PDB file of C-alpha atoms in Angstrom:
ATOM      1  CA  MET U   1      16.742 -22.035   2.957  1.00  0.00           C
ATOM      2  CA  SER U   2      17.840 -18.973   1.004  1.00  0.00           C
ATOM      3  CA  ARG U   3      15.596 -15.986   0.616  1.00  0.00           C
ATOM      4  CA  VAL U   4      13.311 -15.470  -2.369  1.00  0.00           C
ATOM      5  CA  ILE U   5      13.179 -12.021  -3.971  1.00  0.00           C
ATOM      6  CA  HIS U   6      10.368 -11.491  -6.485  1.00  0.00           C
ATOM      7  CA  VAL U   7      11.540  -8.713  -8.822  1.00  0.00           C
ATOM      8  CA  PHE U   8       9.171  -6.782 -11.086  1.00  0.00           C
ATOM      9  CA  ARG U   9      11.305  -4.518 -13.300  1.00  0.00           C
ATOM     10  CA  GLN U  10       8.494  -3.529 -15.677  1.00  0.00           C
ATOM     11  CA  PRO U  11       5.258  -4.453 -13.913  1.00  0.00           C
ATOM     12  CA  ASP U  12       2.051  -4.450 -15.908  1.00  0.00           C
ATOM     13  CA  ARG U  13       0.307  -3.593 -12.659  1.00  0.00           C
ATOM     14  CA  PHE U  14       1.147  -2.690  -9.057  1.00  0.00           C
ATOM     15  CA  VAL U  15      -1.862  -1.817  -6.905  1.00  0.00           C
ATOM     16  CA  ALA U  16      -3.270  -1.683  -3.401  1.00  0.00           C
ATOM     17  CA  GLY U  17      -6.622  -3.385  -2.897  1.00  0.00           C
ATOM     18  CA  THR U  18      -8.843  -5.052  -0.339  1.00  0.00           C
ATOM     19  CA  VAL U  19     -10.887  -8.167   0.167  1.00  0.00           C
ATOM     20  CA  GLY U  20     -13.887  -8.084   2.499  1.00  0.00           C
ATOM     21  CA  GLU U  21     -16.487  -5.639   3.764  1.00  0.00           C
ATOM     22  CA  PRO U  22     -15.642  -2.242   5.302  1.00  0.00           C
ATOM     23  CA  GLY U  23     -14.688  -2.816   8.920  1.00  0.00           C
ATOM     24  CA  ASP U  24     -13.459  -6.315   8.105  1.00  0.00           C
ATOM     25  CA  ARG U  25     -11.175  -5.724   5.112  1.00  0.00           C
ATOM     26  CA  THR U  26      -7.833  -7.353   4.433  1.00  0.00           C
ATOM     27  CA  PHE U  27      -5.400  -5.107   2.549  1.00  0.00           C
ATOM     28  CA  TYR U  28      -3.156  -6.428  -0.205  1.00  0.00           C
ATOM     29  CA  LEU U  29      -0.494  -5.120  -2.543  1.00  0.00           C
ATOM     30  CA  GLN U  30      -0.460  -6.951  -5.851  1.00  0.00           C
ATOM     31  CA  ALA U  31       2.222  -6.896  -8.541  1.00  0.00           C
ATOM     32  CA  SER U  32       1.804  -8.415 -12.005  1.00  0.00           C
ATOM     33  CA  GLU U  33       4.195  -8.818 -14.899  1.00  0.00           C
ATOM     34  CA  ASP U  34       3.420 -11.014 -17.912  1.00  0.00           C
ATOM     35  CA  VAL U  35       1.744 -14.139 -16.457  1.00  0.00           C
ATOM     36  CA  ARG U  36       3.165 -13.791 -12.931  1.00  0.00           C
ATOM     37  CA  THR U  37       1.123 -12.224 -10.107  1.00  0.00           C
ATOM     38  CA  ILE U  38       2.231 -11.891  -6.486  1.00  0.00           C
ATOM     39  CA  SER U  39      -0.041 -10.705  -3.652  1.00  0.00           C
ATOM     40  CA  VAL U  40       1.195  -9.729  -0.195  1.00  0.00           C
ATOM     41  CA  THR U  41      -0.907  -8.884   2.847  1.00  0.00           C
ATOM     42  CA  ILE U  42      -0.303  -5.474   4.377  1.00  0.00           C
ATOM     43  CA  GLU U  43      -1.781  -3.434   7.223  1.00  0.00           C
ATOM     44  CA  LYS U  44      -3.994  -0.469   6.371  1.00  0.00           C
ATOM     45  CA  GLN U  45      -1.625   1.926   8.142  1.00  0.00           C
ATOM     46  CA  GLN U  46       1.300   0.578   6.121  1.00  0.00           C
ATOM     47  CA  VAL U  47      -0.592   1.411   2.911  1.00  0.00           C
ATOM     48  CA  VAL U  48      -1.137   4.964   4.210  1.00  0.00           C
ATOM     49  CA  VAL U  49       2.550   5.370   5.078  1.00  0.00           C
ATOM     50  CA  LEU U  50       3.719   3.893   1.766  1.00  0.00           C
ATOM     51  CA  ALA U  51       1.526   6.294  -0.244  1.00  0.00           C
ATOM     52  CA  GLU U  52       2.696   9.302   1.809  1.00  0.00           C
ATOM     53  CA  ARG U  53       6.384   8.389   1.616  1.00  0.00           C
ATOM     54  CA  LEU U  54       6.115   7.636  -2.077  1.00  0.00           C
ATOM     55  CA  SER U  55       4.724  11.119  -2.726  1.00  0.00           C
ATOM     56  CA  SER U  56       7.495  12.664  -0.599  1.00  0.00           C
ATOM     57  CA  LEU U  57      10.158  10.656  -2.443  1.00  0.00           C
ATOM     58  CA  LEU U  58       8.807  11.814  -5.807  1.00  0.00           C
ATOM     59  CA  GLU U  59       8.967  15.466  -4.700  1.00  0.00           C
ATOM     60  CA  GLU U  60      12.557  15.017  -3.498  1.00  0.00           C
ATOM     61  CA  VAL U  61      13.615  13.210  -6.680  1.00  0.00           C
ATOM     62  CA  ALA U  62      12.159  16.022  -8.812  1.00  0.00           C
ATOM     63  CA  SER U  63      13.965  18.753  -6.868  1.00  0.00           C
ATOM     64  CA  ARG U  64      17.252  16.926  -6.243  1.00  0.00           C
ATOM     65  CA  PHE U  65      17.803  15.047  -9.489  1.00  0.00           C
ATOM     66  CA  GLY U  66      15.642  17.072 -11.850  1.00  0.00           C
ATOM     67  CA  ALA U  67      13.687  13.950 -12.764  1.00  0.00           C
ATOM     68  CA  ASP U  68      10.518  14.346 -14.795  1.00  0.00           C
ATOM     69  CA  VAL U  69       7.838  13.722 -12.156  1.00  0.00           C
ATOM     70  CA  PRO U  70       4.186  14.435 -12.974  1.00  0.00           C
ATOM     71  CA  ASP U  71       2.224  16.505 -10.439  1.00  0.00           C
ATOM     72  CA  ASP U  72      -0.775  14.187 -10.827  1.00  0.00           C
ATOM     73  CA  ALA U  73      -1.164  10.615 -11.945  1.00  0.00           C
ATOM     74  CA  PRO U  74      -1.541  10.369 -15.735  1.00  0.00           C
ATOM     75  CA  ASP U  75      -5.080   9.237 -16.643  1.00  0.00           C
ATOM     76  CA  GLU U  76      -3.828   6.281 -18.692  1.00  0.00           C
ATOM     77  CA  LEU U  77      -1.996   4.919 -15.617  1.00  0.00           C
ATOM     78  CA  LEU U  78      -4.946   5.114 -13.210  1.00  0.00           C
ATOM     79  CA  ASP U  79      -6.105   1.610 -12.298  1.00  0.00           C
ATOM     80  CA  VAL U  80      -9.624   1.160 -10.925  1.00  0.00           C
ATOM     81  CA  ASP U  81      -9.954  -2.571 -11.565  1.00  0.00           C
ATOM     82  CA  PRO U  82     -10.302  -5.004  -8.661  1.00  0.00           C
ATOM     83  CA  LEU U  83      -7.444  -7.235  -7.538  1.00  0.00           C
ATOM     84  CA  ALA U  84      -6.693 -10.176  -9.818  1.00  0.00           C
ATOM     85  CA  VAL U  85      -8.197 -13.377  -8.443  1.00  0.00           C
ATOM     86  CA  PRO U  86      -7.519 -15.704  -6.853  1.00  0.00           C
ATOM     87  CA  VAL U  87      -5.775 -13.549  -4.238  1.00  0.00           C
ATOM     88  CA  GLU U  88      -3.232 -15.856  -2.625  1.00  0.00           C
ATOM     89  CA  GLU U  89      -1.006 -14.352   0.064  1.00  0.00           C
ATOM     90  CA  GLU U  90       2.696 -14.850  -0.593  1.00  0.00           C
ATOM     91  CA  PHE U  91       3.573 -13.363   2.816  1.00  0.00           C
ATOM     92  CA  ARG U  92       2.615 -10.646   5.301  1.00  0.00           C
ATOM     93  CA  VAL U  93       4.621  -7.420   4.932  1.00  0.00           C
ATOM     94  CA  GLY U  94       6.773  -6.463   7.905  1.00  0.00           C
ATOM     95  CA  THR U  95       9.356  -3.984   6.617  1.00  0.00           C
ATOM     96  CA  MET U  96       9.147  -1.678   3.610  1.00  0.00           C
ATOM     97  CA  GLY U  97      11.895   0.130   1.739  1.00  0.00           C
ATOM     98  CA  LEU U  98      11.861   2.913  -0.843  1.00  0.00           C
ATOM     99  CA  GLY U  99      14.595   4.108  -3.132  1.00  0.00           C
ATOM    100  CA  TRP U 100      15.405   5.815  -6.407  1.00  0.00           C
ATOM    101  CA  ASP U 101      17.257   3.986  -9.172  1.00  0.00           C
ATOM    102  CA  ALA U 102      18.953   6.770 -11.155  1.00  0.00           C
ATOM    103  CA  ASP U 103      20.058   4.366 -13.905  1.00  0.00           C
ATOM    104  CA  SER U 104      16.503   3.424 -14.858  1.00  0.00           C
ATOM    105  CA  SER U 105      14.827   6.604 -13.506  1.00  0.00           C
ATOM    106  CA  ALA U 106      12.513   4.450 -11.429  1.00  0.00           C
ATOM    107  CA  VAL U 107      11.180   4.363  -7.902  1.00  0.00           C
ATOM    108  CA  VAL U 108      12.044   1.093  -6.177  1.00  0.00           C
ATOM    109  CA  ILE U 109       9.626  -0.310  -3.600  1.00  0.00           C
ATOM    110  CA  GLU U 110      10.686  -3.304  -1.558  1.00  0.00           C
ATOM    111  CA  LEU U 111       8.309  -5.222   0.691  1.00  0.00           C
ATOM    112  CA  LEU U 112       9.914  -7.659   3.124  1.00  0.00           C
ATOM    113  CA  ALA U 113       8.159 -10.545   4.837  1.00  0.00           C
ATOM    114  CA  MET U 114       7.372 -10.225   8.514  1.00  0.00           C
ATOM    115  CA  THR U 115       9.890 -12.041  10.706  1.00  0.00           C
ATOM    116  CA  GLU U 116      10.144 -13.018  14.369  1.00  0.00           C
ATOM    117  CA  GLY U 117      13.136 -10.814  15.130  1.00  0.00           C
ATOM    118  CA  GLU U 118      14.522  -7.498  14.009  1.00  0.00           C
ATOM    119  CA  VAL U 119      15.299  -7.063  10.319  1.00  0.00           C
ATOM    120  CA  ASP U 120      18.834  -5.888   9.597  1.00  0.00           C
ATOM    121  CA  GLU U 121      18.356  -2.744   7.513  1.00  0.00           C
ATOM    122  CA  THR U 122      21.235  -3.760   5.232  1.00  0.00           C
ATOM    123  CA  VAL U 123      19.014  -6.448   3.619  1.00  0.00           C
ATOM    124  CA  VAL U 124      16.504  -3.835   2.397  1.00  0.00           C
ATOM    125  CA  LEU U 125      17.069  -3.195  -1.325  1.00  0.00           C
ATOM    126  CA  ASP U 126      19.946  -5.695  -1.294  1.00  0.00           C
ATOM    127  CA  ASP U 127      20.323  -9.106  -2.914  1.00  0.00           C
ATOM    128  CA  THR U 128      21.998 -10.864   0.033  1.00  0.00           C
ATOM    129  CA  GLU U 129      21.291 -14.565   0.469  1.00  0.00           C
ATOM    130  CA  GLU U 130      20.169 -14.154   4.084  1.00  0.00           C
ATOM    131  CA  GLY U 131      17.057 -12.303   5.145  1.00  0.00           C
ATOM    132  CA  PRO U 132      13.303 -12.389   4.717  1.00  0.00           C
ATOM    133  CA  ASP U 133      11.577 -13.028   1.393  1.00  0.00           C
ATOM    134  CA  ALA U 134      10.823  -9.867  -0.545  1.00  0.00           C
ATOM    135  CA  VAL U 135       8.914  -8.303  -3.419  1.00  0.00           C
ATOM    136  CA  ARG U 136      10.836  -5.583  -5.289  1.00  0.00           C
ATOM    137  CA  VAL U 137       8.937  -3.387  -7.747  1.00  0.00           C
ATOM    138  CA  PHE U 138      10.367  -0.745 -10.089  1.00  0.00           C
ATOM    139  CA  LEU U 139       7.888   2.018 -11.029  1.00  0.00           C
ATOM    140  CA  THR U 140       8.113   5.000 -13.340  1.00  0.00           C
ATOM    141  CA  PRO U 141       7.362   8.297 -11.548  1.00  0.00           C
ATOM    142  CA  GLY U 142       3.932   8.390 -13.257  1.00  0.00           C
ATOM    143  CA  ALA U 143       3.109   4.833 -12.174  1.00  0.00           C
ATOM    144  CA  ALA U 144       4.260   5.671  -8.625  1.00  0.00           C
ATOM    145  CA  ARG U 145       1.873   8.670  -8.579  1.00  0.00           C
ATOM    146  CA  ALA U 146      -0.942   6.436  -9.844  1.00  0.00           C
ATOM    147  CA  PHE U 147      -0.174   3.831  -7.140  1.00  0.00           C
ATOM    148  CA  ALA U 148      -0.244   6.488  -4.381  1.00  0.00           C
ATOM    149  CA  GLU U 149      -3.527   7.937  -5.659  1.00  0.00           C
ATOM    150  CA  ARG U 150      -5.208   4.531  -5.784  1.00  0.00           C
ATOM    151  CA  ALA U 151      -3.830   3.622  -2.355  1.00  0.00           C
ATOM    152  CA  ASP U 152      -5.435   6.767  -0.898  1.00  0.00           C
ATOM    153  CA  ARG U 153      -8.780   5.897  -2.520  1.00  0.00           C
ATOM    154  CA  VAL U 154      -8.648   2.303  -1.248  1.00  0.00           C
ATOM    155  CA  VAL U 155      -7.863   3.374   2.323  1.00  0.00           C
ATOM    156  CA  ASN U 156     -10.609   6.017   2.343  1.00  0.00           C
ATOM    157  CA  ALA U 157     -13.238   3.652   0.900  1.00  0.00           C
ATOM    158  CA  GLY U 158     -13.873   2.092   4.311  1.00  0.00           C
ATOM    159  CA  ARG U 159     -16.404   3.032   6.976  1.00  0.00           C
ATOM    160  CA  LYS U 160     -17.427   6.675   7.377  1.00  0.00           C
ATOM    161  CA  PRO U 161     -16.026   8.410  10.458  1.00  0.00           C
ATOM    162  CA  CYS U 162     -18.323   9.524  13.301  1.00  0.00           C
ATOM    163  CA  PRO U 163     -18.792  13.312  13.034  1.00  0.00           C
ATOM    164  CA  LEU U 164     -18.273  13.639  16.795  1.00  0.00           C
ATOM    165  CA  CYS U 165     -15.320  11.386  17.634  1.00  0.00           C
ATOM    166  CA  ALA U 166     -13.935  10.426  14.170  1.00  0.00           C
ATOM    167  CA  GLU U 167     -14.019   6.700  15.026  1.00  0.00           C
ATOM    168  CA  PRO U 168     -15.368   4.449  12.236  1.00  0.00           C
ATOM    169  CA  LEU U 169     -19.153   4.005  12.174  1.00  0.00           C
ATOM    170  CA  ASP U 170     -20.500   0.464  12.104  1.00  0.00           C
ATOM    171  CA  PRO U 171     -23.625  -0.314  10.058  1.00  0.00           C
ATOM    172  CA  ALA U 172     -25.399  -1.385  13.274  1.00  0.00           C
ATOM    173  CA  GLY U 173     -24.714   1.912  15.037  1.00  0.00           C
ATOM    174  CA  HIS U 174     -21.956   3.405  17.104  1.00  0.00           C
ATOM    175  CA  ILE U 175     -21.175   3.814  20.787  1.00  0.00           C
ATOM    176  CA  CYS U 176     -19.590   7.240  20.773  1.00  0.00           C
ATOM    177  CA  PRO U 177     -17.244   8.205  23.618  1.00  0.00           C
ATOM    178  CA  ARG U 178     -18.202  11.852  23.033  1.00  0.00           C
ATOM    179  CA  GLN U 179     -21.802  10.922  23.899  1.00  0.00           C
ATOM    180  CA  ASN U 180     -20.775   9.402  27.234  1.00  0.00           C
ATOM    181  CA  GLY U 181     -21.169   5.861  25.892  1.00  0.00           C
ATOM    182  CA  TYR U 182     -24.719   6.211  24.600  1.00  0.00           C
ATOM    183  CA  ARG U 183     -25.392   4.438  21.334  1.00  0.00           C
ATOM    184  CA  ARG U 184     -26.171   6.741  18.434  1.00  0.00           C
ATOM    185  CA  ASP U 185     -27.783   5.317  15.326  1.00  0.00           C
ATOM    186  CA  VAL U 186     -26.148   6.129  12.020  1.00  0.00           C
ATOM    187  CA  ASP U 187     -29.432   7.670  10.751  1.00  0.00           C
ATOM    188  CA  VAL U 188     -29.523  10.130  13.661  1.00  0.00           C
ATOM    189  CA  LEU U 189     -25.971  11.294  12.892  1.00  0.00           C
ATOM    190  CA  GLU U 190     -26.804  11.943   9.253  1.00  0.00           C
ATOM    191  CA  ASP U 191     -29.694  14.347  10.003  1.00  0.00           C
TER     192      ASP U 191
END
């Protein structure tokens, strides 16, 4: 079966979001254009890396190509709405690719489905018939900034870190390695 590449050249929306309670969240990236919406499952750390690399790419594009890249996300592009429902996973992201399309002055993000074996890097940002399914999204520099800002907010909206060991605190308490394994209640840590 040939690969399926979902292309969003002018997405109405491209966001990171979660389903579930802090400590048990599933992360998604969701792209929408007209009546079509695609959701892919992604690891929290992949969201962090994507946001960081996107910001780095925007800085490089501004200095190298002189592209008009806003320092902050424009207010009209900030998206605080929840994910569109129902959230139906198209695939789980394995490999990600980033690029700059000089013709359209757009950042290109490609998300490839997880596979059993190694992914040949030549299939990233390519339309070859062989390879894993993919979602390819074209974003203006402002929309890319807005995506990165929201991604940071979504990642940091989880459980608070322990002030002693920086591990996530559970609502029921926390066994802190810095306290030699003794359980510390969340209330005690907040005093």
